[in-house]
Coordinates of C-alpha atoms and ligand atoms in Angstrom, one line a residue:
M20 CA 91.4 124.8 93.8
D21 CA 89.8 121.3 94.1
M22 CA 91.6 119.3 91.5
Q23 CA 89.8 116.2 90.2
R24 CA 90.6 113.1 92.1
I25 CA 92.3 110.4 90.1
P26 CA 90.8 106.9 90.6
A27 CA 92.9 103.9 91.6
R28 CA 94.6 102.1 88.7
E29 CA 93.1 99.0 87.4
G30 CA 95.1 95.8 87.7
N31 CA 96.7 93.5 90.1
H32 CA 98.8 95.6 92.5
N33 CA 100.9 94.1 95.2
L34 CA 98.8 95.9 97.8
Q35 CA 95.1 95.6 96.8
N36 CA 93.3 96.2 100.0
Y37 CA 94.8 99.1 102.0
E38 CA 92.2 99.1 104.8
D39 CA 92.3 95.4 105.5
V40 CA 96.0 95.1 105.4
R41 CA 96.4 98.1 107.7
K42 CA 94.1 96.6 110.3
N43 CA 96.0 93.3 110.6
F44 CA 99.5 94.3 109.7
S45 CA 102.6 93.6 111.8
W46 CA 106.2 94.4 110.9
D47 CA 107.2 91.1 112.5
N48 CA 105.6 89.1 109.7
V49 CA 107.8 90.8 107.1
K50 CA 110.8 89.1 108.7
R51 CA 109.7 85.8 107.1
N52 CA 111.0 87.1 103.8
F53 CA 114.6 87.2 104.9
S54 CA 117.0 84.3 105.5
W55 CA 117.9 85.7 108.9
D56 CA 114.4 84.9 110.1
K57 CA 115.6 81.2 110.2
T58 CA 119.4 81.6 110.8
G59 CA 119.3 84.6 113.2
K60 CA 122.3 86.0 111.3
V61 CA 121.9 89.2 109.4
N62 CA 123.6 91.4 106.9
I63 CA 121.7 93.6 104.5
A64 CA 124.4 92.9 101.8
Y65 CA 123.6 89.2 102.0
E66 CA 119.9 89.8 101.6
A67 CA 120.3 92.3 98.7
L68 CA 123.1 90.4 96.8
D69 CA 124.5 87.1 98.0
R70 CA 121.2 85.5 98.5
H71 CA 120.3 86.0 94.8
A72 CA 123.9 85.0 93.8
E73 CA 123.4 81.7 95.6
N74 CA 120.1 81.1 93.9
P75 CA 120.5 79.1 90.6
D76 CA 117.5 80.8 89.1
K77 CA 118.7 84.3 90.0
K78 CA 122.4 84.4 89.9
D79 CA 122.7 85.2 86.2
K80 CA 119.9 87.8 86.3
V81 CA 121.1 91.3 85.6
A82 CA 121.2 93.2 88.8
L83 CA 122.7 96.5 87.5
I84 CA 122.2 98.0 84.1
Y85 CA 124.9 100.7 84.2
S86 CA 124.6 103.4 81.6
A87 CA 126.6 106.6 81.2
P88 CA 127.6 108.7 78.2
D89 CA 130.9 106.9 78.0
R90 CA 130.2 103.5 79.5
E91 CA 127.6 100.8 79.4
E92 CA 127.8 97.6 81.5
N93 CA 125.4 94.9 82.6
I94 CA 126.3 93.2 85.9
T95 CA 124.6 90.1 87.2
F96 CA 123.9 89.4 90.9
N97 CA 126.6 86.8 90.9
E98 CA 129.2 89.2 89.4
L99 CA 128.3 92.1 91.8
S100 CA 128.4 89.7 94.7
K101 CA 131.9 88.6 93.7
R102 CA 133.2 92.2 93.2
S103 CA 131.9 93.3 96.5
N104 CA 133.6 90.2 98.1
Q105 CA 136.8 91.3 96.5
F106 CA 136.4 94.8 97.9
A107 CA 135.6 93.5 101.3
N108 CA 138.9 91.6 101.2
V109 CA 140.7 94.8 100.3
L110 CA 139.2 96.5 103.3
K111 CA 140.1 93.5 105.5
K112 CA 143.7 93.7 104.3
Y113 CA 143.8 97.3 105.5
N114 CA 142.4 96.3 108.9
V115 CA 138.9 97.6 108.6
K116 CA 136.7 96.3 111.4
K117 CA 133.0 96.2 112.2
G118 CA 131.7 99.6 113.0
D119 CA 134.4 101.6 111.2
R120 CA 133.2 104.4 109.0
I121 CA 134.2 104.0 105.4
F122 CA 133.3 106.9 103.1
L123 CA 132.6 106.9 99.4
F124 CA 133.2 110.0 97.3
L125 CA 132.6 108.7 93.8
P126 CA 130.5 109.4 90.8
R127 CA 127.7 106.9 90.2
S128 CA 129.6 104.0 88.7
P129 CA 129.8 100.2 89.0
E130 CA 132.8 100.7 91.3
F131 CA 130.6 102.6 93.7
Y132 CA 128.2 99.7 94.1
A133 CA 130.9 97.1 94.5
A134 CA 132.6 99.2 97.2
F135 CA 129.4 100.0 98.9
F136 CA 128.5 96.4 99.4
G137 CA 132.1 95.5 100.3
I138 CA 131.8 97.9 103.2
L139 CA 128.5 96.4 104.4
K140 CA 129.8 92.9 104.1
I141 CA 132.7 93.6 106.5
G142 CA 130.2 95.0 109.0
A143 CA 131.5 98.6 108.5
I144 CA 129.4 101.7 108.2
A145 CA 129.1 103.2 104.7
G146 CA 129.1 107.0 104.2
P147 CA 128.3 108.0 100.7
L148 CA 129.1 111.6 99.7
F149 CA 127.5 113.5 96.9
E150 CA 130.1 113.9 94.1
A151 CA 129.4 117.6 93.8
F152 CA 130.6 118.4 97.3
M153 CA 133.6 120.6 97.5
E154 CA 136.3 120.8 100.2
Q155 CA 134.3 122.3 103.1
A156 CA 131.5 119.9 102.7
V157 CA 133.9 116.9 102.5
R158 CA 135.9 118.1 105.5
D159 CA 132.8 118.5 107.8
R160 CA 131.5 115.1 107.1
L161 CA 134.8 113.1 107.2
Q162 CA 135.8 114.9 110.4
D163 CA 132.5 114.4 112.2
S164 CA 132.3 110.7 111.3
E165 CA 136.0 110.1 112.0
A166 CA 136.2 108.2 108.8
K167 CA 139.0 105.7 108.5
I168 CA 139.1 105.0 104.8
L169 CA 137.9 107.1 101.9
I170 CA 137.2 105.7 98.4
T171 CA 137.5 108.4 95.7
T172 CA 138.8 109.2 92.3
P173 CA 142.0 111.1 91.4
D174 CA 139.8 113.9 90.0
L175 CA 138.0 114.3 93.3
L176 CA 141.1 113.9 95.5
G177 CA 141.9 117.6 95.3
R178 CA 138.7 118.3 97.4
V179 CA 139.8 116.1 100.2
P180 CA 141.7 118.2 102.8
Q181 CA 143.9 115.4 104.1
E182 CA 145.9 117.6 106.5
D183 CA 142.6 118.2 108.4
L184 CA 141.7 114.6 108.7
P185 CA 143.8 112.8 111.3
D186 CA 141.6 109.8 111.5
L187 CA 141.7 109.1 107.8
E188 CA 144.3 106.2 107.4
K189 CA 143.9 105.3 103.7
I190 CA 142.5 106.6 100.5
I191 CA 141.5 104.1 97.8
L192 CA 141.8 105.7 94.4
V193 CA 139.6 104.5 91.6
G194 CA 141.3 105.2 88.3
E195 CA 144.7 106.0 87.0
H196 CA 146.8 108.2 89.2
Q197 CA 150.3 109.4 90.0
E198 CA 150.0 109.5 93.8
T199 CA 152.9 107.7 95.6
G200 CA 152.4 108.2 99.3
D201 CA 151.7 105.1 101.4
Q202 CA 148.3 106.4 102.4
Y203 CA 147.1 105.7 98.8
I204 CA 145.7 102.4 97.7
D205 CA 145.2 101.6 94.0
Y206 CA 141.7 100.2 93.5
T207 CA 142.4 98.3 90.3
K208 CA 145.5 96.6 91.5
E209 CA 144.1 95.6 94.8
M210 CA 140.9 94.3 93.3
E211 CA 142.9 92.2 90.8
N212 CA 144.7 90.5 93.6
A213 CA 141.7 90.1 95.9
S214 CA 139.9 86.8 96.3
S215 CA 136.2 86.8 95.3
E216 CA 135.4 84.6 98.3
F217 CA 134.6 86.4 101.5
S218 CA 132.9 85.2 104.6
I219 CA 130.5 87.9 105.4
E220 CA 130.4 89.5 108.8
W221 CA 127.1 88.6 110.5
V222 CA 125.8 91.4 112.6
D223 CA 122.9 92.3 114.8
L224 CA 119.8 93.9 113.3
E225 CA 120.5 97.0 115.3
D226 CA 124.1 97.3 114.1
G227 CA 125.0 100.3 112.0
M228 CA 125.2 100.2 108.2
L229 CA 124.9 103.7 106.8
I230 CA 125.4 107.4 107.6
H231 CA 123.8 110.1 105.5
Y232 CA 124.6 113.7 106.4
T233 CA 121.7 116.0 106.2
S234 CA 121.0 119.7 106.9
G235 CA 119.0 121.2 109.7
S236 CA 118.4 124.9 110.1
T237 CA 121.3 125.4 112.6
G238 CA 124.8 124.0 112.9
K239 CA 126.8 121.8 110.6
P240 CA 125.2 118.9 108.8
K241 CA 124.1 116.0 111.0
G242 CA 125.1 112.4 110.5
V243 CA 121.9 110.4 110.3
Y244 CA 122.7 106.9 111.4
H245 CA 120.8 103.8 110.0
V246 CA 121.0 100.2 111.0
H247 CA 120.5 96.9 109.1
N248 CA 116.9 96.6 110.5
A249 CA 115.9 99.3 107.9
M250 CA 115.7 96.5 105.3
I251 CA 112.4 95.4 106.8
Q252 CA 110.7 98.5 105.7
Q253 CA 112.7 99.0 102.5
Y254 CA 111.6 95.6 101.4
Q255 CA 108.0 96.1 102.3
T256 CA 107.7 99.5 100.6
G257 CA 109.4 98.0 97.6
E258 CA 106.5 95.6 97.4
W259 CA 103.6 97.9 98.2
V260 CA 104.8 101.4 97.0
L261 CA 107.2 100.6 94.2
D262 CA 104.9 97.7 93.3
L263 CA 107.9 95.7 92.2
K264 CA 107.4 92.4 90.2
Q265 CA 110.2 90.0 89.2
D266 CA 110.4 91.1 85.6
D267 CA 110.5 94.8 86.3
V268 CA 113.2 97.1 85.1
Y269 CA 113.4 99.7 87.8
W270 CA 115.1 103.1 87.7
C271 CA 115.6 105.5 90.6
T272 CA 117.1 108.8 89.4
A273 CA 118.6 109.8 92.8
D274 CA 122.3 109.8 93.5
P275 CA 123.4 107.5 96.3
G276 CA 124.9 110.5 98.1
W277 CA 121.2 111.1 99.2
V278 CA 119.0 108.8 101.0
T279 CA 116.7 108.1 98.1
G280 CA 119.7 106.9 96.2
T281 CA 120.4 104.2 98.8
S282 CA 117.1 103.2 100.3
Y283 CA 115.4 103.1 96.9
G284 CA 118.3 103.3 94.5
I285 CA 120.0 100.3 96.0
F286 CA 118.2 98.4 98.8
A287 CA 114.5 98.2 97.9
P288 CA 115.1 96.9 94.3
W289 CA 117.9 94.5 95.2
L290 CA 116.2 93.1 98.3
H291 CA 113.6 92.0 95.8
G292 CA 116.2 90.8 93.3
V293 CA 114.9 93.2 90.7
T294 CA 117.0 94.6 87.8
N295 CA 118.1 98.2 88.6
V296 CA 119.1 100.9 86.2
I297 CA 121.8 103.3 87.2
R298 CA 122.3 106.2 84.8
G299 CA 125.5 108.2 85.2
G300 CA 126.1 111.8 84.1
R301 CA 123.8 114.8 84.3
F302 CA 120.2 115.3 83.7
T303 CA 118.8 116.4 80.3
P304 CA 115.2 115.8 79.2
D305 CA 116.3 113.9 76.0
D306 CA 118.7 111.7 77.9
W307 CA 116.1 110.7 80.5
Y308 CA 113.4 109.9 78.0
K309 CA 116.0 107.9 76.0
T310 CA 117.0 106.0 79.1
L311 CA 113.4 105.1 79.9
Q312 CA 112.9 104.0 76.3
D313 CA 116.2 102.1 75.6
K314 CA 116.4 100.4 79.0
E315 CA 112.7 99.5 78.8
V316 CA 112.1 100.9 82.3
S317 CA 108.9 99.8 83.8
V318 CA 109.0 101.4 87.3
W319 CA 110.4 104.8 87.7
Y320 CA 111.2 106.8 90.8
T321 CA 112.1 110.5 90.3
A322 CA 111.6 114.0 91.7
P323 CA 109.3 116.9 91.1
T324 CA 112.2 119.2 89.9
A325 CA 113.0 116.8 87.1
L326 CA 109.3 116.3 86.2
R327 CA 108.8 120.1 86.1
M328 CA 111.7 120.4 83.7
L329 CA 110.2 117.7 81.5
V330 CA 106.9 119.5 81.6
S331 CA 108.6 122.7 80.5
N332 CA 110.2 120.9 77.6
G333 CA 106.8 120.3 76.2
D334 CA 104.6 117.5 74.9
D335 CA 106.3 117.2 71.5
L336 CA 109.5 115.9 73.1
V337 CA 107.9 113.2 75.1
K338 CA 106.0 112.0 72.0
Q339 CA 109.3 111.2 70.2
Y340 CA 110.0 108.3 72.5
D341 CA 108.4 104.9 73.0
L342 CA 107.7 104.8 76.7
S343 CA 105.3 101.8 76.5
S344 CA 107.3 99.8 79.0
L345 CA 106.6 102.3 81.8
R346 CA 103.8 101.2 84.1
H347 CA 104.4 102.9 87.4
I348 CA 105.9 106.3 88.3
M349 CA 106.7 107.8 91.8
S350 CA 108.0 111.1 93.0
V351 CA 109.8 112.2 96.2
G352 CA 111.7 115.1 97.8
E353 CA 109.5 118.1 97.3
P354 CA 105.8 119.0 96.9
L355 CA 104.5 117.4 93.7
N356 CA 102.5 120.1 91.9
P357 CA 99.0 119.0 90.9
E358 CA 99.7 120.4 87.4
V359 CA 102.6 117.9 87.1
V360 CA 100.3 115.1 88.0
T361 CA 97.8 116.2 85.4
W362 CA 100.5 116.5 82.8
G363 CA 101.7 113.0 83.7
L364 CA 98.3 111.6 83.0
K365 CA 98.4 113.1 79.5
A366 CA 102.1 112.6 78.7
F367 CA 102.5 109.0 80.0
N368 CA 98.9 107.9 80.4
L369 CA 100.0 107.1 84.0
R370 CA 99.4 108.5 87.5
I371 CA 102.4 109.9 89.3
H372 CA 102.5 108.7 92.8
D373 CA 103.8 111.1 95.5
T374 CA 105.8 109.7 98.4
W375 CA 106.8 111.5 101.6
W376 CA 109.7 110.6 103.8
M377 CA 113.0 112.0 105.0
T378 CA 116.7 111.1 105.5
E379 CA 115.8 110.5 109.1
T380 CA 112.9 108.1 108.4
G381 CA 115.0 105.8 106.3
A382 CA 112.1 104.7 104.1
Q383 CA 108.7 105.9 102.8
L384 CA 106.0 106.7 105.3
I385 CA 103.1 108.6 103.6
V386 CA 102.4 107.7 100.0
N387 CA 100.0 107.4 97.1
L388 CA 99.4 103.7 96.6
P389 CA 98.5 102.2 93.3
S390 CA 95.3 100.8 94.6
E391 CA 94.1 104.1 96.1
E392 CA 92.6 107.2 94.7
I393 CA 95.0 110.1 94.2
R394 CA 94.0 113.6 95.4
P395 CA 96.5 115.8 93.5
G396 CA 98.4 118.0 95.9
S397 CA 98.2 115.4 98.7
M398 CA 101.1 113.1 99.6
G399 CA 98.5 110.3 100.3
K400 CA 98.2 108.2 103.4
P401 CA 100.5 106.4 105.8
I402 CA 101.5 102.9 104.7
P403 CA 100.2 100.0 106.9
G404 CA 102.3 99.8 110.0
I405 CA 102.8 103.5 110.2
E406 CA 100.9 105.9 112.4
A407 CA 101.0 109.5 111.3
T408 CA 99.3 112.6 112.7
I409 CA 99.5 116.3 113.1
V410 CA 100.7 117.7 116.4
D411 CA 101.0 121.2 118.0
N412 CA 104.2 122.5 119.5
E413 CA 103.7 120.5 122.7
G414 CA 103.3 117.2 120.8
N415 CA 99.5 117.0 121.2
E416 CA 97.5 115.7 118.3
I417 CA 95.2 118.2 116.6
P418 CA 92.0 117.6 114.6
P419 CA 91.7 117.2 110.9
N420 CA 92.0 120.2 108.5
Q421 CA 94.2 122.2 110.9
M422 CA 97.8 122.9 110.1
G423 CA 100.5 121.7 112.4
N424 CA 103.7 119.6 112.6
L425 CA 103.6 116.3 110.7
A426 CA 104.5 113.6 113.2
I427 CA 105.0 109.8 113.1
K428 CA 104.6 107.4 116.0
A429 CA 108.3 106.6 116.8
G430 CA 109.6 103.1 116.4
W431 CA 109.1 102.1 112.7
P432 CA 111.7 99.7 111.3
A433 CA 113.8 102.1 109.2
M434 CA 113.9 105.0 111.7
M435 CA 117.3 106.5 112.3
R436 CA 118.9 105.2 115.4
A437 CA 121.1 108.1 116.3
V438 CA 122.6 111.4 115.1
W439 CA 126.3 110.6 115.0
N440 CA 128.1 112.2 117.9
N441 CA 125.1 114.2 118.8
P442 CA 122.6 112.5 121.2
S443 CA 120.9 115.8 122.2
K444 CA 120.1 116.5 118.6
Y445 CA 118.6 113.0 118.2
E446 CA 116.5 113.5 121.3
S447 CA 115.2 116.8 120.0
Y448 CA 113.3 115.1 117.2
F449 CA 110.9 113.3 119.6
I450 CA 108.1 114.6 121.7
N451 CA 105.5 112.5 123.6
G452 CA 106.5 109.4 121.6
W453 CA 106.1 111.1 118.3
Y454 CA 108.9 111.8 115.8
V455 CA 108.3 115.4 114.8
S456 CA 109.3 116.0 111.2
G457 CA 109.5 119.8 111.0
D458 CA 107.2 119.8 108.0
S459 CA 103.9 121.6 108.3
A460 CA 100.9 119.7 107.0
Y461 CA 97.3 119.0 107.7
R462 CA 95.2 115.8 107.4
D463 CA 91.8 115.8 105.8
E464 CA 88.8 113.8 107.2
D465 CA 89.7 110.8 105.0
G466 CA 93.2 110.5 106.3
Y467 CA 95.0 112.1 103.3
F468 CA 98.0 114.3 104.3
W469 CA 98.6 117.7 102.6
F470 CA 102.1 119.2 102.8
Q471 CA 102.3 122.9 103.5
G472 CA 106.0 123.8 103.9
R473 CA 108.9 123.6 106.3
L474 CA 108.5 124.9 109.9
D475 CA 112.2 125.7 110.1
D476 CA 114.6 127.5 107.7
V477 CA 115.8 124.4 105.9
I478 CA 115.9 125.0 102.1
N479 CA 114.7 122.5 99.5
T480 CA 116.3 123.4 96.2
S481 CA 115.7 121.0 93.3
G482 CA 114.8 118.4 95.9
E483 CA 118.1 118.8 97.7
R484 CA 118.1 119.8 101.4
V485 CA 120.4 122.7 102.2
G486 CA 121.0 124.2 105.6
P487 CA 121.3 128.0 105.5
F488 CA 123.9 127.9 108.3
E489 CA 126.3 126.0 106.1
V490 CA 126.0 128.5 103.3
E491 CA 126.2 131.5 105.6
S492 CA 129.4 130.1 107.2
K493 CA 131.0 129.7 103.8
L494 CA 129.9 133.2 102.7
I495 CA 131.5 134.9 105.6
E496 CA 134.8 133.2 104.9
H497 CA 135.0 135.3 101.8
P498 CA 137.2 138.4 102.6
A499 CA 134.6 140.8 101.3
V500 CA 131.7 139.4 103.3
A501 CA 131.0 140.7 106.8
E502 CA 127.6 139.0 107.6
A503 CA 125.2 136.8 105.7
G504 CA 121.6 135.6 106.0
V505 CA 120.4 132.9 103.6
I506 CA 116.9 131.9 102.7
G507 CA 115.0 129.7 100.2
K508 CA 113.0 131.8 97.7
P509 CA 110.2 130.1 95.8
H510 CA 111.0 129.2 92.2
P511 CA 108.7 127.7 89.6
E512 CA 111.0 124.9 88.4
R513 CA 113.4 124.3 91.3
G514 CA 110.9 124.6 94.1
E515 CA 113.2 127.0 95.9
I516 CA 116.4 128.8 95.0
I517 CA 119.0 130.0 97.5
K518 CA 119.1 133.7 98.1
A519 CA 121.8 135.3 100.2
F520 CA 121.7 138.7 101.8
I521 CA 125.2 140.0 102.7
T522 CA 126.9 143.0 104.2
L523 CA 130.3 143.9 102.9
N524 CA 133.5 144.6 104.9
T525 CA 134.8 148.1 104.7
G526 CA 137.0 148.7 101.7
Y527 CA 134.7 146.6 99.4
V528 CA 132.3 148.1 96.9
E529 CA 129.5 146.2 95.4
S530 CA 130.0 145.2 91.7
P531 CA 128.7 142.4 89.5
E532 CA 132.3 141.0 89.4
L533 CA 132.5 140.9 93.2
L534 CA 129.1 139.2 93.6
E535 CA 130.1 136.6 91.0
D536 CA 133.3 136.0 92.8
I537 CA 131.5 135.5 96.1
R538 CA 129.1 133.1 94.4
Q539 CA 132.0 131.1 92.9
F540 CA 133.6 131.0 96.3
V541 CA 130.7 129.1 97.7
K542 CA 130.3 127.0 94.6
T543 CA 133.9 125.9 94.6
G544 CA 134.3 125.7 98.4
L545 CA 131.1 124.1 99.5
S546 CA 129.1 122.7 96.5
A547 CA 127.4 123.9 93.4
H548 CA 123.8 123.2 94.6
A549 CA 124.5 125.2 97.8
A550 CA 125.7 128.3 95.9
P551 CA 123.3 131.2 96.1
R552 CA 121.6 132.0 92.8
E553 CA 120.8 135.5 94.1
L554 CA 123.0 137.7 96.2
E555 CA 121.8 141.0 97.6
V556 CA 124.1 143.5 99.4
R557 CA 122.5 145.3 102.3
D558 CA 123.6 147.8 105.0
S559 CA 122.7 145.3 107.7
I560 CA 121.3 141.9 108.4
P561 CA 118.5 141.6 110.9
K562 CA 119.4 139.8 114.0
T563 CA 117.9 138.9 117.3
R564 CA 119.4 140.5 120.4
S565 CA 121.2 137.2 121.1
G566 CA 122.8 137.5 117.6
K567 CA 120.7 135.0 115.6
I568 CA 120.1 135.9 112.1
M569 CA 116.4 136.5 111.5
R570 CA 116.0 134.6 108.3
R571 CA 112.2 134.6 108.6
L572 CA 112.2 138.4 108.5
L573 CA 114.5 138.4 105.4
K574 CA 112.1 136.0 103.8
S575 CA 109.1 138.2 104.6
W576 CA 110.8 141.2 103.2
E577 CA 111.8 139.3 100.1
L578 CA 108.3 138.0 99.5
G579 CA 106.5 141.2 100.5
L580 CA 104.7 139.4 103.4
P581 CA 103.7 140.8 106.8
T582 CA 106.7 140.6 109.1
G583 CA 105.0 139.2 112.2
D584 CA 106.6 139.4 115.6
T585 CA 109.8 141.4 115.5
S586 CA 110.0 142.1 119.2
T587 CA 113.3 140.2 119.5
L588 CA 114.9 142.3 116.7
E589 CA 118.2 143.9 117.7
E590 CA 118.3 147.7 117.4
Ligands
LIG3 C1 110.7 117.3 101.7 C2 114.2 112.9 100.9 C3 106.7 117.5 100.0 C4 110.2 117.6 103.2 C5 113.6 111.5 100.9 C6 111.1 116.7 104.0 C7 108.6 116.5 100.6 C8 112.4 116.8 103.2 C9 108.2 115.2 100.0 C10 113.3 115.6 103.4 C11 106.9 115.2 99.4 C12 110.2 115.0 100.9 N1 106.2 116.3 99.4 N2 107.9 117.6 100.5 N3 106.5 114.1 98.9 N4 109.2 114.3 100.3 N5 109.9 116.3 101.1 O1 115.9 114.3 104.0 O2 110.4 118.9 103.5 O3 116.5 114.9 101.6 O4 111.2 117.1 105.3 O5 114.7 113.2 102.2 O6 112.0 116.9 101.8 O7 114.4 115.6 102.5 P1 115.5 114.5 102.6

């Protein structure tokens, strides 16, 4: 299926000559765009907010267009800078120090963004949690990071297992509440009394700023640790890939609980001082088109799952909206189907630019650039400053057009600097100086990369990464479930859905009610997006002799594929 190639867009893009720039590029030169290049003092919050707030031409520019079904608010750079100063002062009062882990468990809201920057300004490390997480997911992350303070709402508080969190000193509650214990701090009251002046904590480029938990195929979620230095690449990709210009209105649909929602929902646009739309609430096609129209969005960063849902809602719907402000669209998180790219050309009269990267990489690495031809189905080429290749299992490069492990030459600016509390896991990502992604791909003769799938058992459902181990662990906590094996099953809209195979404990009989109860158990205990959509009861779950669940075999059975090597299968 050789789809037609889509020529470069006309017009004056920020990166016009890929090959030339690539030849001469050095990340060191990007530093000139930051104030710390002269002062030697750094804080990403200063570069993203305060610098604009101090600039007479920028201070009253709208930084954040917040829009939710029940709330609309425009916030300038100056105002957001002040609010985050206030929040930093609140943290200071409660003895927060550089390097402390301060977690946010909040819906997308103006309070989230003020708190997030307050954390960075005091030199602490922010840990944003996706608001759909339930108790187990919250417990694992707060325990592992030894979080000192949590910012949440009274509604979400019930999912915070305080008795299991000895390091958690305080909980800051956003919204009206009845809690009286002295571990609780009232956000509104404290903010009212806090000064809007704060002297920012200057830190080192290699000091920590952010932890995002993400799933691998084994074990609990891992705390991927990022440092202030990431701003170099977030800024540069904001220029080249997001193609940001000063009068743009930018909208990234990702939640800040995931890396796209911080690197590109917060840092890239604000490092450039560009107006950023944050839409609260849930996805519906009408709502999204309306947001694009009413907020006059010009640059839009979204995900294949959402685009596929728009496609399935048909061309009549998109025609009801005036999307004439839109000039640039990007996608991330899962393979972007060529059919969706073709539809985008028709529906928006625009190309959809695929971008590939991961929580661990901190910023975009392989992309479709506005000035380059798009080959639908390909993620594009590495940005200047990034060396990408395909390696075999020993970390040796392999020739074009052969599938292998997608790898990046280690040492790019936004690369994670650690896996929290887990140095051996961190080490395991690197072979021969390459960061090995775990994605299988090949590279064609012209240097375009083509994604093929995951090499491990990590599931990608609606663009969200789910570790099967986490789901299996939750499933077997249910009294009826003896064993569980969890796989990703291909699905036309969601990419993959989660399918669980289980065996039942004696005394339990399969029934639709029981299966629904088990599903709900995962949904309310772990998170909605991690709950299996399909559950199948079996007599046994295939395991290796050492007791590891053979998910690969489950998947082959499910898909009717050859089962391959089963020599390690237990009797
Ligand atoms: C997948 C999201 C195909 C991939 C920023 C990767 C993609 C994982 C693409 C990281 C893409 C991301 N095409 N697959 N353009 N972008 N992926 O950590 O498997 O949530 O390893 O980071 O998503 O997901 P994560």
